[in-house]
XYZ file of C-alpha atoms in Angstrom:
638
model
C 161.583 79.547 95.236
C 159.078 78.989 92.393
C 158.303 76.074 90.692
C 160.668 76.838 87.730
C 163.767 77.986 89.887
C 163.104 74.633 91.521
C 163.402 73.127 88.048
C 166.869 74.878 86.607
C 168.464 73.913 90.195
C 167.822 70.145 89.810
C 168.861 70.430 86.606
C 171.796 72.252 86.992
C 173.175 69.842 89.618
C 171.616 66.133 87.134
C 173.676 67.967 84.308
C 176.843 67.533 86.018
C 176.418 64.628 87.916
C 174.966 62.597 84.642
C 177.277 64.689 81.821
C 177.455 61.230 80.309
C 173.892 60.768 79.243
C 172.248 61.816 75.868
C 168.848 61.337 73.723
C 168.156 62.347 69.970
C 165.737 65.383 69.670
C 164.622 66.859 66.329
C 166.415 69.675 65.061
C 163.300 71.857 64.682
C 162.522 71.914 67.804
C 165.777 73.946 69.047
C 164.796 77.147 69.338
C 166.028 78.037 71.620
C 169.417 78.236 70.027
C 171.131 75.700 72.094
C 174.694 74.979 71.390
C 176.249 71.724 73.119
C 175.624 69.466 70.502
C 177.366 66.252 70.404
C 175.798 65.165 66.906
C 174.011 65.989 64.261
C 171.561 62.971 62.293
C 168.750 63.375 60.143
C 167.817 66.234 60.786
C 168.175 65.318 64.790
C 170.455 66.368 67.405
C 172.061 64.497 70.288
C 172.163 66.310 73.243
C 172.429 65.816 77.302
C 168.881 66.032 78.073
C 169.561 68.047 81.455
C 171.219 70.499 80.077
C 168.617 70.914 77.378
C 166.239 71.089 79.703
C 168.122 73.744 81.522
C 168.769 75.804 78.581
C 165.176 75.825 77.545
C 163.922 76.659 81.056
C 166.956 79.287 81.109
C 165.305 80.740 77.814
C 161.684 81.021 79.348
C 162.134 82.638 82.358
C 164.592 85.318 80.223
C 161.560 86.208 78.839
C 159.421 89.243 80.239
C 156.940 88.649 82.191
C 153.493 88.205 80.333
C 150.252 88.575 82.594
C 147.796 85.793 81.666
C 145.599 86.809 84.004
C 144.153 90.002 81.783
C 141.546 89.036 79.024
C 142.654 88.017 76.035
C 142.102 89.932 73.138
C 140.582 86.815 71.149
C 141.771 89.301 67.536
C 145.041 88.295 68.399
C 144.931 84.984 69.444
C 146.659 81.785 68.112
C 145.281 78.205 69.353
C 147.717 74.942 69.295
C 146.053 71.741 70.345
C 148.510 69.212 71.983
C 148.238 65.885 72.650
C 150.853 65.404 75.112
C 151.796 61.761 74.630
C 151.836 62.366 70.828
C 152.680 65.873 70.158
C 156.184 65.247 72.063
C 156.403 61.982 71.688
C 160.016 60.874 69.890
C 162.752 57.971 69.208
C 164.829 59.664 72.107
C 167.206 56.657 72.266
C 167.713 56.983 68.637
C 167.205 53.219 68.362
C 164.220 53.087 66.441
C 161.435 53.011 69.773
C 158.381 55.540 70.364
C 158.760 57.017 73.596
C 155.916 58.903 75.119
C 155.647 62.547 75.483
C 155.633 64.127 78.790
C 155.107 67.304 80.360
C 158.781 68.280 80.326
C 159.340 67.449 76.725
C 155.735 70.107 76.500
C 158.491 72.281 77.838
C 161.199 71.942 75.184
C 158.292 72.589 72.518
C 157.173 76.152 73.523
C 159.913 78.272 72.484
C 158.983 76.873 69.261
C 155.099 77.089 69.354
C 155.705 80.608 70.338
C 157.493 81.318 67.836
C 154.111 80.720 65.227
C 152.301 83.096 67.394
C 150.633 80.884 69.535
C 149.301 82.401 73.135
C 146.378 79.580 73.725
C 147.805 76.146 74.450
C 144.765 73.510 74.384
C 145.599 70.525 75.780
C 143.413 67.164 75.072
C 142.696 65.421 77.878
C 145.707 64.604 80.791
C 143.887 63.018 83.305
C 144.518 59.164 84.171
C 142.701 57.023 81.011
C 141.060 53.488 81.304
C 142.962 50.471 80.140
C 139.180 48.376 80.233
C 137.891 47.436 77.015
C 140.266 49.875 75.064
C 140.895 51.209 72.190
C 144.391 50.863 70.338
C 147.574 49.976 72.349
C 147.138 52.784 74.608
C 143.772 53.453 74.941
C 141.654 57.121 74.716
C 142.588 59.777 76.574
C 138.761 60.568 76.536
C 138.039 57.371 78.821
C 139.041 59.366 81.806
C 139.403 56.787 84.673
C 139.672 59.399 87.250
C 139.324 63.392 87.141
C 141.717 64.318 90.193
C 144.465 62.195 88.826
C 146.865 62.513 86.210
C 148.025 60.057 82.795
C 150.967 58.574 85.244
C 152.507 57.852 81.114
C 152.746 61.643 80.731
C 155.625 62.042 83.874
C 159.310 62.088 82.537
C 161.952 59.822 83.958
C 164.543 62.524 83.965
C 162.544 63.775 87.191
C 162.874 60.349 89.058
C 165.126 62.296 91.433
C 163.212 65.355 91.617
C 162.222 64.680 94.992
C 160.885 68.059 95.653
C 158.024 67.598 92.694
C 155.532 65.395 91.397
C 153.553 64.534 88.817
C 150.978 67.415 89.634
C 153.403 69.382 89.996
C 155.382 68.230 86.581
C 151.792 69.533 84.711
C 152.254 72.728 86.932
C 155.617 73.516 85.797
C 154.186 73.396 82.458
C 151.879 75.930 83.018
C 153.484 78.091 85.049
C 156.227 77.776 81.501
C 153.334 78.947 79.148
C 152.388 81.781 81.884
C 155.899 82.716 81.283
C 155.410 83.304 77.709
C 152.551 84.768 77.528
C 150.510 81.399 76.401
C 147.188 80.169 78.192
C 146.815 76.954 78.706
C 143.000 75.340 78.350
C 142.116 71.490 79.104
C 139.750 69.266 77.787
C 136.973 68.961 80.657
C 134.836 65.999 79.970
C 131.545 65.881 82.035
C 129.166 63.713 79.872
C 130.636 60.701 79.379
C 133.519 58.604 81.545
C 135.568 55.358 81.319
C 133.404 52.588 82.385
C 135.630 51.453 85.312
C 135.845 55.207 86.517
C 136.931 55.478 90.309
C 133.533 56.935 91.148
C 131.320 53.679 89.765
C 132.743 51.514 92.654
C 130.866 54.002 94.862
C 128.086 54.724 92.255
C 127.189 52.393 90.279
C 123.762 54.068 89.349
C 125.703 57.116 87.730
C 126.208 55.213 84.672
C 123.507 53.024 82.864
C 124.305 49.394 82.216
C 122.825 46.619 79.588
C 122.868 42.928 79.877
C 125.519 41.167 78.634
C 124.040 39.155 76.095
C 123.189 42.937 74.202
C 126.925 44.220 74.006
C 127.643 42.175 70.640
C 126.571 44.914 67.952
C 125.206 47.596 70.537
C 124.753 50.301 68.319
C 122.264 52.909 68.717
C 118.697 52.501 66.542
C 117.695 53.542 63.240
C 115.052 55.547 62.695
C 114.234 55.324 58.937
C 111.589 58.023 58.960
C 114.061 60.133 59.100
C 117.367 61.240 57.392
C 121.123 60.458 57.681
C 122.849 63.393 60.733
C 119.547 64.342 62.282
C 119.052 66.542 65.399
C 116.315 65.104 68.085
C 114.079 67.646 68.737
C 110.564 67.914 70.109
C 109.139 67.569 66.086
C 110.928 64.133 65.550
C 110.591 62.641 69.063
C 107.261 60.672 68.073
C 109.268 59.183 64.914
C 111.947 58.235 66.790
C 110.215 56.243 69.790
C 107.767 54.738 67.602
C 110.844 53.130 65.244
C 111.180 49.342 65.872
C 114.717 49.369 66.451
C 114.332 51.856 69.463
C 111.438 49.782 70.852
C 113.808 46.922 70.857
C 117.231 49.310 72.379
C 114.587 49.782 75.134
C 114.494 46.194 76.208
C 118.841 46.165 76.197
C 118.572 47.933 79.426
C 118.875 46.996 83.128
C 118.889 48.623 86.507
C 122.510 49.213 88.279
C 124.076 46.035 89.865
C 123.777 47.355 93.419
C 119.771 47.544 92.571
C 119.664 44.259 91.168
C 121.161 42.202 93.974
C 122.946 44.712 96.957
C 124.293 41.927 98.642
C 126.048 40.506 95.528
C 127.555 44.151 94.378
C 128.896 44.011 97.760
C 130.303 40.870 97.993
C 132.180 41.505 94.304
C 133.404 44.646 95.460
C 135.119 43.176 97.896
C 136.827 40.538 96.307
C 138.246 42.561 93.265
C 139.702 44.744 96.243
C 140.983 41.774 97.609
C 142.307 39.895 94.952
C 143.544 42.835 93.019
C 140.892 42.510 89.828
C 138.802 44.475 88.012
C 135.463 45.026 89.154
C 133.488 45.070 86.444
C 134.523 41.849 84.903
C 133.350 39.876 88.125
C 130.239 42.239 88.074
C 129.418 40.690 83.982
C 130.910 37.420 84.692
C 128.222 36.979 87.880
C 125.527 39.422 87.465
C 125.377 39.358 83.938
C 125.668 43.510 83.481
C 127.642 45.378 81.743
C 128.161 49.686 81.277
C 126.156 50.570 77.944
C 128.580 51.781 75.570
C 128.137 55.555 74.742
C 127.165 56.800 71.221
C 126.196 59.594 69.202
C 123.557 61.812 69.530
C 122.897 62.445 66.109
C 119.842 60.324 64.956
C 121.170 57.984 61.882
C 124.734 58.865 62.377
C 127.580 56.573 60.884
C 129.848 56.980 63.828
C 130.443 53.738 65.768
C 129.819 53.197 69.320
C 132.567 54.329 71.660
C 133.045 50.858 73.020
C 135.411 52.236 75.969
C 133.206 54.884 77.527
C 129.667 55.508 79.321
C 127.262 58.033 79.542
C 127.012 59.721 83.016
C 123.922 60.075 84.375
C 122.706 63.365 84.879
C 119.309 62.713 86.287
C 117.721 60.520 88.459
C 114.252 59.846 86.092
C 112.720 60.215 81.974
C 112.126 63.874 80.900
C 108.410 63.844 80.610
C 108.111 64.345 76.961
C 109.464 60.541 76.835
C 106.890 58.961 79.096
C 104.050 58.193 76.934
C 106.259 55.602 74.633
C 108.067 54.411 78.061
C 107.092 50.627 79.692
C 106.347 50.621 83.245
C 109.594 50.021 85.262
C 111.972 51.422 82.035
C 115.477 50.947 83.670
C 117.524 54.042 82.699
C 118.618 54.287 79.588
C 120.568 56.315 76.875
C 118.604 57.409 73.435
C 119.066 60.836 71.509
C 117.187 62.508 73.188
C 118.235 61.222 76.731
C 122.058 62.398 75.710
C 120.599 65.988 74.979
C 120.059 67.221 78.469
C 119.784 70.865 77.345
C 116.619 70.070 75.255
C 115.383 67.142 77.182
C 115.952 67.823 80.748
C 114.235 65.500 83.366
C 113.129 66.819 86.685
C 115.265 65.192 89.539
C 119.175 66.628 89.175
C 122.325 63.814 90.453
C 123.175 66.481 92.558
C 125.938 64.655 94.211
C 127.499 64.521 90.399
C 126.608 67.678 89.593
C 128.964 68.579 93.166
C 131.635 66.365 91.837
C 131.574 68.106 88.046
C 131.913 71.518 89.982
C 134.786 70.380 92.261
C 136.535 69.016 89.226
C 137.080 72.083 87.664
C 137.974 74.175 90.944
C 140.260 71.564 91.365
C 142.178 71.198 87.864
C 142.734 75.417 88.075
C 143.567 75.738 91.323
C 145.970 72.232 91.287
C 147.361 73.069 87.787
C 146.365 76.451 86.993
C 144.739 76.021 83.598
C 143.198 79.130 82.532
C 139.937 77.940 81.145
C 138.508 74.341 78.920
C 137.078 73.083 76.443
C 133.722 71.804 77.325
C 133.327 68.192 75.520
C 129.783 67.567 74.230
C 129.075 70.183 76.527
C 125.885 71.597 74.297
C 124.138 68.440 75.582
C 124.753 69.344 79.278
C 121.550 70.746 81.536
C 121.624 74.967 81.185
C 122.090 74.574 85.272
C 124.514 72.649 85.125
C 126.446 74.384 82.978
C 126.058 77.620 84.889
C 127.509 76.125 87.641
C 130.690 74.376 85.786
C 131.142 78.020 84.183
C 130.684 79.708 87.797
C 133.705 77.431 89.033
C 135.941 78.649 85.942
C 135.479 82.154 86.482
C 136.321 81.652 90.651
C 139.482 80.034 89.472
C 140.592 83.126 86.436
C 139.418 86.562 85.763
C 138.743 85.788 82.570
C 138.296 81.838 81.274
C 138.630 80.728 78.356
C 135.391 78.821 77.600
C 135.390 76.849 74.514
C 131.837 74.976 73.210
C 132.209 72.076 70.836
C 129.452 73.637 69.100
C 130.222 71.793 65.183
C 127.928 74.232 63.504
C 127.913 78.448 62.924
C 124.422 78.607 63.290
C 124.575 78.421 66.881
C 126.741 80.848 67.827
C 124.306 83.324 69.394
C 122.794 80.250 71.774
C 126.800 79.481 72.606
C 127.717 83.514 73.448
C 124.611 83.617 75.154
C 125.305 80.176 76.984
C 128.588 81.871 78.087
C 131.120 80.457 76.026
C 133.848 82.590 74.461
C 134.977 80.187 71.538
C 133.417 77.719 69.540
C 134.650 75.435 67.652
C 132.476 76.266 64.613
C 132.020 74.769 61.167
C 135.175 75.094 59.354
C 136.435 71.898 59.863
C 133.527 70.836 57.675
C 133.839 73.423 54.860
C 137.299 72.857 54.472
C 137.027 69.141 54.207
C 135.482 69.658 50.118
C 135.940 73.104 49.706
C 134.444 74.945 46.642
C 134.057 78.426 46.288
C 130.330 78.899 47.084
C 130.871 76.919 50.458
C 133.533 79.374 51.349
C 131.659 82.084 50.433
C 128.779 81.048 52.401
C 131.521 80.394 55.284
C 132.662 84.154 55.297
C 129.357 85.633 55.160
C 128.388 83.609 58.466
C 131.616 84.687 60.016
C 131.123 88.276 59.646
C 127.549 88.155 61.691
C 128.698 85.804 64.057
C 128.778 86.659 67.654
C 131.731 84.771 69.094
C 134.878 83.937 67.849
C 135.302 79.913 66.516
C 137.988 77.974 65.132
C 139.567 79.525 61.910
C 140.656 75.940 61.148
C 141.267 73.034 58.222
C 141.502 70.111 60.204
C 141.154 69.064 64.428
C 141.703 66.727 66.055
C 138.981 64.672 65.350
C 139.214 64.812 61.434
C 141.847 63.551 59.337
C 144.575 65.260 58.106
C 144.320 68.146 55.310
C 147.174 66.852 53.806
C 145.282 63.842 53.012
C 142.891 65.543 50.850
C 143.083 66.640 47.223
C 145.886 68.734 47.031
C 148.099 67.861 50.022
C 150.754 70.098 51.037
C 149.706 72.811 48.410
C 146.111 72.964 49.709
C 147.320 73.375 53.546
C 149.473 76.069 52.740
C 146.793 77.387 50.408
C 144.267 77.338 53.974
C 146.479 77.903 56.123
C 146.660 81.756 54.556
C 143.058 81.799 53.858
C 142.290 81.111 57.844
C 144.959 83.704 59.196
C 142.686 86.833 58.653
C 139.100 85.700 58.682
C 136.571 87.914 60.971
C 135.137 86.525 64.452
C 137.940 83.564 63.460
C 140.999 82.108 65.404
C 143.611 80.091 64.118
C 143.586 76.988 65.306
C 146.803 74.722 64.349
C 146.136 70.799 65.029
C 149.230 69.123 66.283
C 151.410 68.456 63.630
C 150.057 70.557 60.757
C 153.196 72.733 61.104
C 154.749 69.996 59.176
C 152.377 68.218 57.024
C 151.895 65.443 58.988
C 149.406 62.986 57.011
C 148.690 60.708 59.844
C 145.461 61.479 62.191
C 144.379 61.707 65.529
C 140.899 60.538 65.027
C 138.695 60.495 62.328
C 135.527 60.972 63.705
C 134.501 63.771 61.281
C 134.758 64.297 57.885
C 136.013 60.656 57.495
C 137.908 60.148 54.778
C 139.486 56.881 55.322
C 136.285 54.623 54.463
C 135.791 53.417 57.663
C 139.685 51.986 57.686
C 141.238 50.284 60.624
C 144.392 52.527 60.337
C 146.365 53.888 63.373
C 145.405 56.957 65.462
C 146.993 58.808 67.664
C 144.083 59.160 70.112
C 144.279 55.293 70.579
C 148.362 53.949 69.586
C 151.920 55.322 70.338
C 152.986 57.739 67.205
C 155.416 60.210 66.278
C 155.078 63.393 64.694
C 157.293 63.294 61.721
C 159.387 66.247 63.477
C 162.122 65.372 61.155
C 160.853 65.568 57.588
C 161.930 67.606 54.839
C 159.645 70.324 54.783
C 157.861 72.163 57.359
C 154.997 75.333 57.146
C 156.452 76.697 59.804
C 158.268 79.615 57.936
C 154.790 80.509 56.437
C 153.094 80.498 59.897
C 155.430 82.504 60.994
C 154.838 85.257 58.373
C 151.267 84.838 58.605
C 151.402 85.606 62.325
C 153.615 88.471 61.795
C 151.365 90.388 59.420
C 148.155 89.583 61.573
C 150.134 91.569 63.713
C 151.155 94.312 61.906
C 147.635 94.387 60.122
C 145.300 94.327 63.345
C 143.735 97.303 63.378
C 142.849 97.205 59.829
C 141.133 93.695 61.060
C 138.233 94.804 62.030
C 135.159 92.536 61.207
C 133.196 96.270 60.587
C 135.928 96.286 57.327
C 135.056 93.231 56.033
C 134.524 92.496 52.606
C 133.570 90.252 50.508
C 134.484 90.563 47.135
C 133.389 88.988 43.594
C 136.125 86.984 42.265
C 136.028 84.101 39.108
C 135.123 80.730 39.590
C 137.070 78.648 41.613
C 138.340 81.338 43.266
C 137.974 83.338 46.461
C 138.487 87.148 47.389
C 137.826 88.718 50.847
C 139.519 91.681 52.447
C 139.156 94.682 55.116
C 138.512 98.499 54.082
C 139.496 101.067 56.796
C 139.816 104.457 55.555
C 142.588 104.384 53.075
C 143.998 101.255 53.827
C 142.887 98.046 53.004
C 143.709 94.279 52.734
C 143.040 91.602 50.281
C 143.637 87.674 50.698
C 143.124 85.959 47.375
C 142.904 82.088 46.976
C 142.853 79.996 44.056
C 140.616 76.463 44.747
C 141.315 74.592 42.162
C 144.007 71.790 42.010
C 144.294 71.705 37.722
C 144.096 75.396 36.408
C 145.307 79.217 36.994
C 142.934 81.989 37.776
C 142.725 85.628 36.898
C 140.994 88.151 39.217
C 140.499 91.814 39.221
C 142.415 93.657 42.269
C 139.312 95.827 44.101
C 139.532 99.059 42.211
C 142.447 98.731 39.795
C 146.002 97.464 40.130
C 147.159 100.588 40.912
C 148.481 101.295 44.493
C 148.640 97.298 45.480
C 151.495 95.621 47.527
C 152.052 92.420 47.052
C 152.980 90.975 51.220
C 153.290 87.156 50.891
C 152.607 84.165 48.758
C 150.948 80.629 50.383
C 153.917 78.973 47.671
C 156.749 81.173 48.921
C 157.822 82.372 45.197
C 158.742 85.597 45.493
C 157.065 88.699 44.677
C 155.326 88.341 41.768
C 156.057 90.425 38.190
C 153.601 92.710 37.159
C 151.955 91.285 34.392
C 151.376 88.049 37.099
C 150.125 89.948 40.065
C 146.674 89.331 39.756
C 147.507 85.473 38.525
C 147.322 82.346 40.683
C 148.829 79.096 40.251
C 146.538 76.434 41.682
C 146.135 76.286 45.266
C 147.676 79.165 45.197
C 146.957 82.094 47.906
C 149.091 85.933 48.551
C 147.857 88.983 50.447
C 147.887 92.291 49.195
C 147.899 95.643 51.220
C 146.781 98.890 49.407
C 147.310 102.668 51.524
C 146.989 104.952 48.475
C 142.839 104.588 48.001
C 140.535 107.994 48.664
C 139.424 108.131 51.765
C-alpha cells in the first residue's frame, strides 16, 4: 500500500468515527470542489477536517500520473515558495487563534497551487529550528538545530492516531502528493551557517567560531571606510579591509573553542546540562566566558544586522594565505568577509568530517523525503569542492535536480551554469523594487544573453511585499504580466502574492520599512489573509494558460526588444509569422500611447493586467497607469 492509500484509509475510518468534529478553512482554497459544507462565514467554510482531507487526497491520486523524475523543461516551469508554518497557517477553530501550518494542510493547498500553473514547489527550510537566542515568537526556520530532524510544529494533530506514519513520513506524503501532480518539490539546504546550539556543537565545538562574552553587546561586523556602501571582498580590496581599525579591533573579539580552552571544563558542562536537562551553551558563557559569534553579511559596509541566532560553520581548519600577513600570531578562528567567501578565499586544510556530514545531509533529505533538488543558501560562498560534492549527492538521489544558486545578481550567471546550478535566483527582485523603464530595459537585455534560467520575480521571500510599494495592487498585477513571458525567466510566486498580501516574510533586501520592528513571518505566527476580498489568482491563471498556449513562439532566439515612450515598456517574440507583444505602462499618475510593432493592423488583443475587457479600437494601443495586456499578431510576412 503506498503512502497515500495509507492516508485515505485512516481517513476514511477518523471521518466516521469523529463525524462530529469541524475547523474553518478559507473558501479559496477548495478546489477541489468539495461539497459537505456545514457553513459558510467570511468567505470561510466549516467542514469535517477528515473528510476534507479525504476528498483532497481522493482528488490527487484521480489525477494521472505525472513522472517527476524526467527533466523539467525549465520554459514551462512555475515556482511557489512555501513557508509551511505560514503559508497554511489559519484560525481553524474559528475563534480568533493562529494555528500553525503543517504538512497535511500543504496537502489541502495543491489542488489550488496547481491550478496557477505551478510544477516547482520550494519549500523554506523544514528541518527542526533553534529556540536559543531567537528571533520573534517562533524563531527562524534558518537556525536549523538539527539537519536529520524535522520542525516537530509542522506535524498535524489530526494524525495523532496515525499509528502507521510519522512525522518523516507526514513530509513524505507531501511529496509523494506533489509527485502526483506533476509538481517538484525543492528544499532549502543550508550548509554555511547553523543555529548556535546545533546537535553537532556538543560533539564539535570547533566547527563553529566563538567570541568572548563581554564582545556580544553590538557585535557587528567592521567598517571599512575606504571603501563604499554593498562592496564585494576581493583580492583588490583585501589590503583596505585588514588595515581598517575596526577590523583590527573584530580581530581581538575572538577566542579558541571551549573544549581548547579548558577540555576538562567543556567536559564537565557537558555533562551537567545532560544531566540536569539545560542548555549547554548558557553554562558554557556563564563559566567559560564564550559565546558562538553571531553570523553576518558578507558584503563589506552592508546595512544588514547581525543574525543574532545563527553561526558560521567552519569550513576549514586554518587562514587562507592571502590573510596571513595582517594576522597576529595565535589568531583564534575567526569570521571576516573574506573568511565567509570560501569560493574566493579558500584555506588549505578542508573539515572533512563536515564536509562528510554536508554530503550525508542531502542523500539523506532525498532519499528520507524525496525532494527533487534545493536551493543552495549562500551557497556562492561555499569551497568549489565542496560544492561538487553536495551537487554529486543531488544527482545520486534524482536524474535530474533541481539546483537553485542564491546568486542576487545577473552578472553571474555564466560562473552559476558553469558551477552547476540550473536556477538562480537573479536580480529581479532588485529591479522591481524602483522600477523605471531604463532599469527594465537593462533587465531584459541581460535576460536574453543569460545562460541559465533565474527568478522572473517582484518580490521573495526575503524582501517586502510589492504591494507595499508605490502602486500596490495595480503595480503587482501590472508585474505579475510583465514576468510571465520574459526569456531565460521563471515565475516565481512568493507565498501569498496570489492575494495581495502586504505583510512580509523578511525584509532583508530591498528594505522598505526603515529599519522597523514590524512582524515577520520568518520569525512570529501569521496568517495569510486567505480570506480577503480580492485575489490575482484569476489573472495567474490566464497568464499560465497563454504561456502555455504561446510556448513555442517563446523562444529567447525571438526576443525582442522594442522602442516604446517614456515610462513605458515593450518586449515581445517574432517567429515566422507569429509574434507576441507584452506592453506595460510604469507610471502610477498618467496614460501612455505606444505604436503596435508594424501597424495596428493584424493585432489581437489576449488579456489585460486590470481585467477590463477587450479594449475599443481607438484605445488599443492606450494604457491606463500600471496598466499591462498582451497582444498576439499571425497575419505578418513571413
Amino acid at each position: 500500500m503506498s503512502l497515500l492509500d495509507n492516508l485515505c484509509a485512516f481517513f476514511e475510518k477518523q471521518r466516521i468515527s469523529r463525524a462530529h468534529e469541524t475547523c474553518w478553512i478559507p473558501e479559496i482554497w477548495n478546489h477541489i470542489g468539495y461539497r459537505e459544507i456545514i457553513e459558510y462565514k467570511d468567505r470561510q467554510i466549516l467542514i469535517n477536517p477528515f473528510a476534507y482531507s479525504l476528498a483532497c487526497l481522493q482528488h490527487i491520486q484521480a489525477q494521472p500520473a505525472a513522472d517527476t523524475q524526467q527533466a523539467l523543461n525549465l520554459d514551462q516551469a512555475t515556482i511557489y515558495t512555501a513557508l509551511v508554518r505560514y503559508t497554511a497557517a489559519w484560525e481553524y477553530a474559528g475563534d480568533g487563534a493562529w494555528q500553525s501550518g503543517t504538512f497535511l494542510r500543504m496537502i489541502w493547498l495543491l489542488p489550488l497551487l496547481r491550478s496557477l500553473g505551478v510544477n516547482v514547489l520550494y519549500l523554506l527550510p523544514v528541518t527542526r529550528n533553534s529556540q536559543l537566542n531567537r528571533k520573534g515568537a517562533l524563531g527562524s526556520p534558518y537556525a536549523v538545530q538539527d539537519y536529520f530532524s524535522l520542525d516537530p510544529a509542522l506535524h498535524d494533530p489530526l494524525l495523532d492516531d496515525w499509528h502507521a506514519g510519522s512525522l518523516d513520513q507526514e513530509l513524505a506524503a507531501l511529496i509523494a502528493a506533489c509527485h502526483r501532480l506533476g509538481i517538484r518539490v525543492v528544499h532549502d539546504l543550508i550548509p554555511r551557517v547553523t543555529a548556535m546550539n546545533n546537535a553537532l556543537v556538543h560533539e564539535h565545538p570547533d566547527w563553529i567560531y566563538w567570541i568572548h562574552k563581554e564582545a556580544l553587546p553590538g557585535f557587528a561586523p567592521p567598517r571599512v571606510p575606504e571603501l563604499g556602501a554593498f562592496e564585494e571582498c576581493t583580492a583588490e580590496n583585501l589590503a583596505a579591509v585588514y588595515a581598517a581599525p575596526e577590523t583590527r579591533h573584530h580581530l581581538t573579539r575572538f577566542r579558541w573553542s571551549p573544549e581548547r580552552v579548558d577540555a576538562a571544563l567543556w567536559q564537565q558542562l557537558k555533562a551537567r546540562a545532560a544531566a540536569e536537562g539545560c542548555e549547554l551553551l548558557t553554562l558554557v558563557e556563564q563559566e567559560m566566558g564564550l559565546v558562538p559569534a553571531p553570523a553576518h553579511t558578507d558584503w563589506i559596509n552592508d546595512d544588514q544586522p547581525v543574525w543574532t541566532d545563527i553561526c558560521f560553520l567552519r569550513l576549514y581548519l586554518d587562514n587562507h594565505d592571502a590573510a596571513l600577513p595582517w594576522l597576529p600570531a595565535e589568531q583564534p578562528p575567526y569570521v571576516l568577509f573574506d573568511t565567509i567567501k570560501c569560493n574566493k578565499f579558500p584555506a588549505r586544510t578542508p573539515n572533512a568530517p563536515l564536509w562528510d556530514l554536508l554530503e550525508q545531509v542531502v542523500t539523506f533529505q532525498m532519499t528520507q523525503y524525496g525532494f527533487d533538488g534545493f536551493r543552495v543558501d549562500i551557497g556562492h560562498t561555499l569551497p568549489p569542492e565542496l560544492l561538487q560534492r553536495l551537487f554529486a549527492a543531488m544527482h545520486a538521489g534524482h536524474p535530474h535536480p533541481l539546483i537553485i544558486s542564491e546568486d542576487l545578481f545577473n552578472r553571474n550567471h555564466a560562473l552559476a551554469r558553469q558551477t552547476g546550478y540550473n536556477i538562480m535566483l537573479g536580480s529581479g527582485w532588485n529591479v522591481m523594487a524602483d522600477i523605471s523603464q531604463a532599469g527594465l530595459q537593462r533587465y531584459l537585455r541581460e535576460l536574453a544573453e543569460l545562460q541559465i534560467h533565474v527568478f522572473a520575480c517582484a518580490e521573495t521571500p526575503d524582501t517586502p511585499r510589492i504591494t507595499s510599494r508605490p502602486g500596490g495592487e495595480a503595480l503587482s498585477r501590472m508585474l505579475a504580466v510583465f514576468n510571465s513571458f520574459l526569456p531565460h525567466a521563471i515565475p516565481f510566486l512568493n507565498t501569498g502574492i496570489e492575494v495581495y498580501e502586504r505583510q512580509p516574510l523578511n525584509c532583508g533586501l530591498a528594505d522598505n520599512t526603515g529599519g522597523a520592528e514590524i512582524p515577520r513571518a520568518f520569525f512570529d505566527p501569521m496568517c495569510i489573509d486567505w480570506a480577503g476580498p480580492q485575489t490575482v489568482m484569476p489573472l495567474l491563471r490566464a497568464l499560465h494558460a497563454w504561456r502555455e498556449e504561446l510556448a513555442e513562439l517563446r523562444q529567447p532566439a525571438g526576443f525582442r526588444l522594442h522602442d516604446a515612450p517614456a515610462e513605458c515598456v515593450l518586449y515581445g517574440y517574432r517567429q515566422g509569422r507569429r509574434q507576441l507583444l507584452v506592453a506595460c505602462n510604469l507610471s502610477t499618475q498618467t496614460q501612455c500611447e505606444f505604436a503596435l510593432p508594424g501597424g495596428d493592423a493584424g493585432w489581437q488583443y489576449l488579456l489585460d493586467s486590470q481585467a477590463n475587457g477587450a479594449p475599443s479600437a481607438d484605445a488599443l494601443t492606450r494604457l491606463a497607469p500600471l496598466q499591462a495586456r498582451i497582444y498576439f499578431h499571425n497575419n505578418n510576412e513571413a
